[in-house]
Coordinates of N, CA and C in Angstrom, one line a residue:
M922 N 0.5 -1.0 0.4 CA 0.0 -0.3 -0.6 C 0.3 1.1 -0.7
S923 N 1.5 1.5 0.8 CA 2.7 2.0 0.7 C 3.7 2.4 -0.5
E924 N 3.6 1.3 -1.0 CA 4.7 1.3 -2.1 C 4.2 2.7 -3.4
F925 N 2.0 2.1 -2.7 CA 1.1 2.3 -4.4 C 1.3 4.3 -4.1
L926 N 1.0 4.5 -2.8 CA 0.5 6.0 -2.8 C 2.1 6.1 -3.1
T927 N 3.6 6.3 -2.6 CA 4.3 7.0 -3.3 C 4.3 6.7 -4.9
S928 N 4.0 5.8 -5.4 CA 3.4 5.9 -6.6 C 2.9 6.7 -7.7
T929 N 2.1 7.0 -6.1 CA 0.7 7.9 -7.4 C 1.0 9.4 -6.6
V930 N 2.2 9.7 -6.1 CA 2.0 10.9 -5.3 C 2.7 11.5 -6.0
S931 N 4.0 10.7 -6.5 CA 5.4 10.8 -7.5 C 5.1 11.5 -9.5
G932 N 3.6 10.8 -9.5 CA 3.2 11.1 -10.4 C 2.0 12.7 -10.6
F933 N 2.4 13.0 -9.6 CA 1.7 14.3 -10.2 C 3.6 15.5 -10.3
T934 N 3.1 15.7 -11.4 CA 5.1 16.7 -12.0 C 3.6 17.5 -12.5
A935 N 5.2 18.0 -13.5 CA 4.7 19.2 -14.3 C 4.5 18.4 -15.9
M936 N 3.2 18.6 -15.9 CA 3.4 18.1 -18.1 C 2.8 17.4 -17.7
S937 N 2.5 16.7 -16.3 CA 1.0 14.9 -15.9 C -0.3 14.8 -15.9
H938 N -0.1 14.3 -17.0 CA -2.3 13.9 -16.8 C -2.8 14.8 -15.9
W939 N -2.8 14.7 -14.4 CA -3.2 15.9 -13.4 C -3.2 16.8 -13.2
E940 N -1.6 17.4 -14.0 CA -2.2 19.2 -14.1 C -2.9 19.0 -15.3
Y941 N -3.5 18.8 -16.7 CA -4.3 19.0 -17.7 C -5.6 18.9 -16.9
I942 N -5.4 17.6 -15.9 CA -7.0 18.0 -15.3 C -6.9 18.9 -14.5
A943 N -6.5 19.8 -14.3 CA -5.8 20.8 -12.3 C -6.2 21.6 -13.5
V944 N -6.1 22.4 -14.8 CA -5.8 23.5 -15.9 C -7.6 23.1 -16.2
A945 N -8.2 22.7 -16.0 CA -9.6 22.0 -17.0 C -10.4 22.8 -15.4
L946 N -9.7 22.0 -14.8 CA -11.2 22.1 -13.3 C -10.5 24.1 -12.9
S947 N -9.4 24.1 -13.1 CA -9.6 25.7 -12.8 C -10.2 27.2 -13.7
M948 N -9.7 26.2 -15.1 CA -10.7 27.0 -15.8 C -12.0 27.3 -15.4
A949 N -13.4 25.9 -15.3 CA -14.2 25.8 -14.8 C -14.2 26.9 -13.9
Y950 N -13.6 26.5 -12.4 CA -13.8 27.5 -12.0 C -14.2 29.4 -11.6
L951 N -13.3 29.7 -12.5 CA -12.6 31.0 -13.1 C -14.2 31.2 -13.7
L952 N -14.1 30.0 -15.1 CA -15.9 30.9 -15.6 C -16.9 30.8 -14.9
L953 N -17.4 30.2 -13.6 CA -18.5 30.1 -12.7 C -18.2 31.2 -12.0
A954 N -17.3 31.2 -11.3 CA -17.0 32.6 -10.3 C -17.5 34.1 -11.0
I955 N -17.2 33.9 -12.6 CA -17.7 34.8 -13.1 C -19.1 35.5 -12.6
K956 N -19.4 34.0 -13.5 CA -20.6 34.3 -13.5 C -21.7 33.9 -12.5
E957 N -20.9 34.3 -10.8 CA -21.2 33.8 -9.1 C -22.3 32.9 -9.7
S958 N -21.6 31.9 -10.0 CA -22.2 30.6 -9.8 C -21.7 29.7 -8.8
L959 N -22.6 28.8 -7.4 CA -22.4 28.1 -6.4 C -21.7 27.5 -6.9
W960 N -21.2 26.6 -8.0 CA -20.4 25.4 -8.2 C -19.1 25.9 -8.4
C961 N -18.9 26.9 -8.6 CA -17.3 27.6 -8.8 C -16.9 26.6 -7.7
W962 N -16.9 26.8 -6.5 CA -16.3 26.2 -5.1 C -16.1 25.0 -5.3
P963 N -16.7 24.3 -5.9 CA -16.4 22.2 -6.4 C -15.4 22.5 -6.7
A964 N -14.8 23.3 -7.9 CA -14.5 22.5 -8.7 C -12.9 23.5 -8.9
A965 N -13.3 24.4 -7.6 CA -11.9 24.8 -6.2 C -11.3 24.2 -6.0
F966 N -12.2 23.1 -5.0 CA -11.2 22.6 -4.3 C -10.9 20.9 -5.2
F967 N -11.6 20.2 -5.9 CA -10.9 19.4 -6.2 C -9.3 20.0 -7.4
S968 N -9.3 21.4 -8.0 CA -8.4 21.9 -9.0 C -7.1 22.2 -7.8
T969 N -7.0 22.6 -6.8 CA -6.9 22.8 -5.9 C -6.2 21.7 -5.1
A970 N -6.5 20.6 -4.4 CA -6.1 19.5 -4.3 C -5.4 18.8 -5.4
I971 N -5.9 18.9 -6.4 CA -4.5 18.6 -7.2 C -3.2 19.4 -6.9
Y972 N -2.8 20.8 -7.3 CA -2.4 21.6 -6.9 C -1.3 21.2 -6.3
T973 N -2.0 20.9 -5.5 CA -1.2 21.3 -3.4 C -0.7 20.0 -3.9
L974 N -0.3 18.5 -4.8 CA 0.7 18.0 -4.7 C 1.4 18.8 -6.1
L975 N 1.4 18.5 -6.8 CA 1.6 19.3 -7.8 C 2.9 20.2 -7.4
F976 N 2.6 21.3 -6.6 CA 3.7 22.1 -6.7 C 5.0 21.5 -5.0
W977 N 4.3 20.9 -4.2 CA 5.1 20.0 -3.9 C 6.4 19.2 -3.6
N978 N 5.9 18.4 -4.8 CA 6.3 17.8 -5.9 C 7.3 18.5 -6.5
G979 N 7.6 19.7 -6.9 CA 8.2 20.9 -7.8 C 8.7 21.3 -6.9
A980 N 8.5 21.6 -5.3 CA 9.6 22.1 -4.7 C 9.2 24.1 -4.6
L981 N 8.3 24.0 -4.7 CA 6.9 25.6 -4.5 C 5.9 25.0 -3.6
L982 N 7.1 25.3 -2.6 CA 6.6 25.1 -0.6 C 5.3 25.9 -0.7
M983 N 5.1 27.6 -1.0 CA 4.7 27.8 -0.4 C 3.3 28.1 -1.6
E984 N 3.7 28.0 -3.2 CA 2.2 27.0 -3.6 C 2.0 25.7 -3.3
S985 N 2.3 25.4 -3.0 CA 1.4 24.4 -2.3 C 1.0 24.5 -0.4
A986 N 1.6 25.1 0.1 CA 0.9 25.8 0.8 C -0.5 26.0 0.9
L987 N -0.8 27.2 -0.4 CA -1.6 28.0 -1.5 C -2.6 27.3 -0.8
N988 N -2.8 25.9 -1.8 CA -3.7 25.7 -2.1 C -4.2 24.0 -1.4
V989 N -3.3 24.4 -0.2 CA -4.4 23.7 1.2 C -5.4 24.9 1.8
Y990 N -5.0 26.4 1.5 CA -5.6 26.9 2.0 C -7.0 27.0 1.2
Y991 N -6.2 26.9 0.1 CA -7.7 26.8 -1.6 C -8.4 26.1 -0.6
L992 N -8.0 24.9 -1.0 CA -9.1 23.8 0.0 C -10.3 24.1 0.9
L993 N -9.4 24.6 1.7 CA -10.9 25.4 3.1 C -11.5 26.4 2.5
M994 N -10.2 27.2 1.3 CA -11.6 28.5 1.7 C -12.2 28.2 0.1
A995 N -12.4 26.5 -0.9 CA -13.9 26.3 -1.4 C -15.0 26.3 -0.7
I996 N -14.7 25.7 0.8 CA -15.4 25.3 1.6 C -16.5 26.5 2.1
Y997 N -15.5 27.2 2.7 CA -15.7 28.1 3.0 C -16.7 29.3 2.1
G998 N -16.3 29.6 0.4 CA -16.6 30.7 -0.1 C -18.2 29.8 -0.6
W999 N -18.4 28.2 -1.0 CA -19.6 27.9 -0.8 C -20.3 28.1 0.4
T1000 N -20.1 28.2 1.5 CA -21.0 28.7 2.4 C -21.6 30.3 2.4
I1001 N -20.4 31.1 2.4 CA -20.5 32.6 1.9 C -21.9 32.7 1.8
W1002 N -21.6 32.8 0.6 CA -22.1 32.3 -1.2 C -23.4 31.8 -1.5
R1003 N -23.9 31.1 -0.5 CA -24.5 29.8 -0.6 C -26.0 31.0 0.9
F1004 N -25.6 30.9 1.8 CA -26.3 31.4 3.2 C -26.0 32.6 3.3
K1005 N -25.6 33.5 2.5 CA -25.6 34.9 2.9 C -26.4 35.5 2.1
G1006 N -27.2 35.0 0.6 CA -27.9 35.6 -0.3 C -29.0 36.3 0.1
S1007 N -29.7 36.6 -0.1 CA -30.0 38.2 0.3 C -31.9 37.5 -0.3
K1008 N -33.3 37.3 -0.2 CA -34.0 37.3 -0.5 C -34.4 37.5 -2.6
N1009 N -33.8 38.5 -2.7 CA -34.3 38.0 -3.4 C -33.4 37.9 -4.9
N1010 N -31.8 37.0 -3.9 CA -30.3 36.6 -4.6 C -30.1 35.4 -4.1
T1011 N -29.9 34.5 -5.1 CA -29.7 33.4 -4.3 C -28.1 32.8 -3.4
T1012 N -26.9 34.2 -4.2 CA -26.3 34.8 -3.0 C -26.0 35.7 -3.3
A1013 N -24.2 35.4 -2.0 CA -23.8 37.1 -1.7 C -24.2 38.4 -2.9
S1014 N -24.6 39.4 -2.2 CA -24.7 40.7 -3.3 C -23.1 41.2 -3.3
I1015 N -22.4 41.6 -4.2 CA -21.3 41.9 -4.7 C -21.0 43.2 -3.9
Q1016 N -19.9 43.6 -3.5 CA -19.7 45.2 -2.8 C -18.0 45.6 -3.1
S1017 N -18.5 46.7 -2.7 CA -16.9 47.2 -3.4 C -16.2 48.0 -1.9
W1018 N -14.8 47.9 -1.6 CA -14.2 48.6 -0.3 C -13.3 49.4 -0.9
S1019 N -13.2 50.8 -0.4 CA -12.8 51.6 -0.4 C -10.8 51.8 0.0
A1020 N -10.5 52.2 -1.3 CA -9.1 52.2 -1.0 C -7.7 52.1 -0.1
L1021 N -8.3 53.0 0.7 CA -7.8 52.9 1.6 C -7.3 52.4 1.7
R1022 N -8.2 51.2 2.4 CA -8.8 50.0 2.6 C -8.2 49.4 1.9
H1023 N -7.8 49.6 0.6 CA -7.3 47.9 0.3 C -5.1 48.7 0.2
C1024 N -5.3 50.2 0.4 CA -3.4 50.2 0.7 C -3.3 50.0 1.7
N1025 N -3.9 49.5 3.3 CA -3.0 48.7 3.5 C -3.7 47.0 3.6
I1026 N -4.5 46.9 3.2 CA -3.7 45.3 2.5 C -2.8 44.7 2.0
I1027 N -2.7 46.2 1.3 CA -1.5 46.0 0.1 C -0.4 46.0 1.1
L1028 N 0.4 46.8 1.7 CA 1.3 46.9 3.0 C 1.8 46.3 3.4
A1029 N 0.7 45.2 4.4 CA 0.2 44.1 5.5 C 0.5 43.7 4.4
T1030 N 0.3 42.5 3.4 CA 0.5 41.6 2.3 C 2.0 42.5 1.9
S1031 N 2.2 43.0 2.1 CA 4.0 43.1 1.0 C 5.2 42.9 2.0
I1032 N 4.5 42.9 3.9 CA 5.7 43.3 4.6 C 5.5 41.3 4.6
A1033 N 4.9 41.1 4.8 CA 4.0 39.9 4.8 C 5.0 38.9 4.4
S1034 N 5.2 39.1 2.5 CA 5.7 38.3 1.8 C 7.1 38.4 1.8
I1035 N 7.3 39.3 2.4 CA 9.3 39.7 2.4 C 9.8 38.9 3.8
A1036 N 8.8 38.5 4.5 CA 8.7 38.5 5.8 C 9.3 36.9 5.1
F1037 N 8.1 36.0 4.7 CA 7.8 34.6 4.5 C 8.7 34.1 3.7
G1038 N 9.4 35.3 2.2 CA 10.0 34.6 1.4 C 11.7 34.3 1.7
F1039 N 11.7 35.3 3.3 CA 13.4 35.4 3.2 C 13.4 33.6 4.5
I1040 N 12.1 33.5 5.3 CA 12.8 32.6 5.5 C 12.4 31.6 5.4
M1041 N 11.8 31.3 3.6 CA 11.8 30.1 2.1 C 13.3 30.0 2.0
K1042 N 13.2 31.4 2.2 CA 14.7 31.1 1.0 C 16.1 30.7 2.2
N1043 N 16.0 31.2 2.9 CA 17.2 31.0 4.2 C 17.4 29.0 4.7
Y1044 N 16.2 28.7 4.6 CA 15.9 27.4 5.7 C 14.3 26.2 5.0
T1045 N 14.9 26.6 4.1 CA 13.4 25.6 3.3 C 14.3 25.5 1.9
H1046 N 14.0 24.6 0.9 CA 15.2 24.3 -0.1 C 14.0 25.5 -1.2
A1047 N 12.5 25.8 -0.5 CA 12.1 26.2 -1.7 C 13.0 27.0 -3.0
D1048 N 12.5 27.1 -3.9 CA 13.0 27.5 -5.7 C 12.1 28.9 -5.8
F1049 N 12.7 30.0 -6.0 CA 12.3 31.9 -6.3 C 11.5 31.7 -4.2
A1050 N 11.5 31.9 -4.0 CA 11.5 31.6 -2.3 C 10.4 33.2 -2.0
Y1051 N 11.4 34.5 -2.7 CA 10.3 34.9 -2.4 C 9.0 35.7 -3.7
L1052 N 10.1 35.6 -4.5 CA 8.5 36.1 -5.5 C 7.5 35.0 -5.5
D1053 N 7.3 33.4 -4.8 CA 7.0 31.9 -4.7 C 6.2 32.4 -3.5
S1054 N 6.9 33.4 -2.2 CA 5.6 33.8 -1.1 C 4.9 35.3 -1.9
F1055 N 5.4 36.4 -2.4 CA 4.5 37.0 -3.1 C 3.2 36.7 -3.6
T1056 N 3.1 35.6 -4.3 CA 2.4 35.8 -5.1 C 1.2 34.7 -4.2
T1057 N 1.9 34.2 -2.6 CA 1.3 32.8 -2.4 C 0.7 34.0 -1.0
C1058 N 0.9 35.1 -0.7 CA 0.8 35.6 0.4 C -0.8 36.9 -0.5
F1059 N -0.7 36.9 -1.6 CA -1.2 37.7 -2.5 C -2.9 37.4 -2.1
A1060 N -2.2 35.6 -3.4 CA -3.2 34.6 -2.8 C -3.6 34.7 -2.2
I1061 N -3.9 34.5 -0.9 CA -4.7 34.2 0.3 C -5.7 35.1 0.4
V1062 N -5.3 36.6 0.1 CA -5.9 37.6 0.7 C -7.0 38.3 -0.4
S1063 N -6.3 37.4 -1.1 CA -7.4 37.8 -3.1 C -8.2 36.8 -3.2
T1064 N -8.3 35.4 -2.7 CA -9.5 34.5 -2.9 C -10.4 34.5 -1.1
Y1065 N -9.5 35.7 -0.2 CA -10.6 35.6 1.0 C -11.5 36.8 0.5
L1066 N -11.2 37.6 -0.4 CA -11.8 38.9 -1.0 C -12.5 38.6 -2.1
V1067 N -12.7 37.0 -2.7 CA -13.6 36.6 -3.7 C -15.1 36.1 -2.7
A1068 N -14.2 35.6 -1.7 CA -15.6 34.4 -1.3 C -16.3 35.4 0.0
Q1069 N -15.8 36.9 -0.1 CA -16.6 38.0 0.9 C -17.3 38.5 -0.4
K1070 N -17.2 38.1 -1.9 CA -17.3 39.2 -3.4 C -16.8 41.1 -2.9
V1071 N -15.6 40.6 -2.6 CA -15.4 42.4 -3.4 C -15.0 42.3 -4.6
L1072 N -15.3 43.4 -4.7 CA -14.5 44.2 -6.3 C -13.7 43.8 -7.0
E1073 N -12.8 44.9 -6.0 CA -11.8 44.6 -6.5 C -10.6 43.7 -6.3
N1074 N -11.2 42.8 -6.1 CA -10.6 41.1 -6.4 C -10.3 40.4 -7.4
W1075 N -11.0 41.1 -8.5 CA -9.8 40.5 -10.1 C -8.6 41.1 -10.1
L1076 N -8.9 43.1 -10.0 CA -7.4 43.5 -10.1 C -6.6 42.6 -10.0
Y1077 N -6.3 42.5 -8.1 CA -5.8 41.5 -7.2 C -4.8 40.7 -8.2
W1078 N -6.4 39.8 -8.7 CA -5.5 38.5 -9.1 C -4.8 38.5 -10.6
I1079 N -5.5 40.3 -11.0 CA -4.7 40.1 -12.3 C -3.1 40.8 -12.6
V1080 N -2.6 41.5 -11.2 CA -1.0 40.7 -11.1 C -0.4 39.8 -10.1
I1081 N -1.1 39.4 -9.3 CA -0.4 38.6 -9.7 C -0.9 36.5 -10.3
D1082 N -1.3 36.8 -11.2 CA -1.4 35.8 -12.5 C 0.0 36.2 -13.0
A1083 N -0.4 37.5 -13.5 CA 0.9 37.3 -14.4 C 2.8 37.3 -13.8
A1084 N 2.0 37.7 -12.8 CA 3.6 37.1 -12.3 C 3.4 36.2 -11.4
S1085 N 3.0 35.3 -11.4 CA 2.9 33.3 -11.9 C 3.6 33.1 -13.0
M1086 N 3.6 34.3 -14.5 CA 3.9 33.1 -15.1 C 5.1 32.9 -15.5
Y1087 N 5.5 33.7 -15.6 CA 6.7 33.8 -14.8 C 7.1 32.5 -14.3
L1088 N 7.2 32.7 -13.1 CA 7.2 31.0 -11.7 C 7.0 30.1 -12.4
Y1089 N 6.1 29.6 -13.1 CA 5.2 28.9 -14.2 C 6.6 28.3 -15.3
F1090 N 7.1 29.9 -16.0 CA 7.9 29.0 -17.1 C 8.9 28.4 -16.3
E1091 N 9.6 28.8 -15.7 CA 10.8 28.2 -15.5 C 10.6 27.1 -14.2
K1092 N 9.7 27.1 -13.3 CA 9.4 25.5 -13.0 C 9.3 24.4 -14.4
G1093 N 8.7 24.5 -15.2 CA 8.4 23.9 -16.1 C 6.8 23.0 -16.3
Y1094 N 6.6 24.5 -15.1 CA 4.1 24.2 -15.3 C 3.8 25.1 -16.6
Y1095 N 4.3 24.5 -18.7 CA 3.8 24.7 -18.9 C 1.7 24.4 -19.8
P1096 N 1.3 23.8 -19.3 CA -0.5 23.7 -19.3 C -1.0 25.5 -18.1
T1097 N -0.3 25.0 -17.1 CA -0.8 25.7 -16.1 C -0.5 27.0 -16.0
L1098 N 1.0 27.3 -17.1 CA 1.8 28.6 -17.2 C 0.7 29.5 -18.5
V1099 N 0.4 28.1 -19.9 CA -1.7 29.4 -20.5 C -2.4 29.3 -19.6
L1100 N -3.0 28.1 -18.4 CA -4.0 28.4 -18.2 C -3.4 30.1 -17.3
F1101 N -2.7 30.2 -16.3 CA -2.8 31.5 -16.4 C -2.6 33.6 -17.4
I1102 N -2.2 33.5 -18.0 CA -2.2 34.1 -19.5 C -4.1 33.5 -18.9
F1103 N -4.6 32.7 -19.6 CA -6.0 32.8 -19.5 C -7.1 34.0 -18.0
Y1104 N -6.8 33.4 -17.1 CA -6.8 33.1 -16.1 C -6.2 35.4 -16.0
T1105 N -5.7 35.2 -16.5 CA -4.8 37.0 -16.6 C -6.8 37.3 -17.2
V1106 N -6.6 37.3 -19.2 CA -7.4 38.1 -19.4 C -8.9 37.6 -19.3
M1107 N -9.0 36.8 -18.4 CA -10.5 37.0 -17.6 C -10.4 37.3 -16.6
A1108 N -9.4 37.5 -15.6 CA -9.7 38.2 -14.8 C -9.6 39.8 -14.9
A1109 N -9.8 40.9 -15.9 CA -10.1 41.5 -16.8 C -11.2 41.3 -16.9
W1110 N -11.9 40.2 -17.5 CA -13.8 40.0 -18.1 C -13.7 40.2 -16.4
G1111 N -13.8 39.5 -15.7 CA -14.6 39.6 -14.3 C -14.9 40.8 -13.4
F1112 N -13.3 41.4 -14.1 CA -13.3 43.4 -13.1 C -14.6 43.5 -14.1
K1113 N -14.5 43.3 -14.8 CA -15.4 44.1 -15.5 C -17.1 43.6 -15.7
T1114 N -17.4 42.5 -15.7 CA -19.1 41.8 -15.5 C -19.2 41.8 -13.6
W1115 N -18.2 41.8 -12.8 CA -18.3 42.3 -11.6 C -19.3 43.7 -11.2
H1116 N -18.3 44.6 -11.9 CA -18.2 46.2 -11.8 C -20.2 46.0 -11.9
Q1117 N -19.9 46.0 -13.3 CA -21.1 46.0 -14.2 C -22.9 46.3 -13.5
Q1118 N -22.5 44.4 -12.7 CA -23.5 43.8 -11.3 C -23.3 44.5 -10.3
Y1119 N -22.4 45.1 -9.9 CA -22.6 46.0 -8.5 C -22.9 47.8 -9.0
Q1120 N -23.0 48.3 -10.1 CA -23.9 49.5 -10.1 C -24.9 48.3 -10.7
Q1121 N -25.6 48.1 -11.4 CA -27.4 47.5 -11.4 C -27.6 47.1 -9.7
N1122 N -27.0 46.4 -9.3 CA -27.4 46.2 -8.0 C -27.7 47.5 -6.8
S1123 N -27.0 48.7 -7.5 CA -26.7 49.6 -6.4 C -28.3 50.5 -6.6
I1124 N -27.9 50.5 -8.7 CA -29.1 51.4 -8.9 C -30.6 50.6 -7.9
E1125 N -30.8 49.8 -8.5 CA -31.8 48.7 -8.1 C -32.0 49.4 -5.8
T1126 N -30.9 49.0 -5.2 CA -31.0 49.8 -4.1 C -31.6 51.2 -3.8
D1127 N -30.8 51.3 -5.3 CA -31.5 53.2 -4.8 C -33.1 52.9 -4.7
C1128 N -33.7 53.1 -6.0 CA -34.6 52.9 -6.2 C -35.5 51.7 -5.1
A1129 N -34.8 51.2 -4.6 CA -36.1 50.3 -4.0 C -36.5 51.0 -2.6
P1130 N -38.3 51.0 -2.1 CA -39.1 51.8 -1.9 C -38.6 51.1 -0.5
A1131 N -38.3 53.1 0.2 CA -38.2 52.2 2.2 C -38.5 51.6 2.6

């Protein structure tokens, strides 16, 4: 049994069939998230389970840890979207946070990224420690923003996805690189789509009787 498990885990490598499955599920997650579908979260759960092992085997330790977090956030996101919807909407409504709040988030997350990068570079066998930490820390924050349906989450993802492209290119995760090119474009579309929906919700709220 131990030999079987070892063989299975070792099969989670760059360019393996597992990576292609994870890419397909990740694309499904993004498209469903833009459409505000609850089913985006099951797709996220299974894709991140695969990526957890892929990145661990590829010595991207922070990326692997990030995907464990994604697993938990998939459950959290499903719960928030499902049970915090209004009477007229099956899911929670889109919200927008102030520029000052985002500046504080960016500052705090940047400091955390540098600290984790230092630790990973000096005390582990991680590759690209600082870049890995940057994308991981900001992805943690951005995933929470998605779960809370904060409009600006898509702007964070544009930067994160663009930075991740270089990381995956250098590590040979070419299907994932293509995925993140797709992600960057779709994040821009996601922001446009959510912004339109946010404006529509605001108009409906303003026109609603007191």
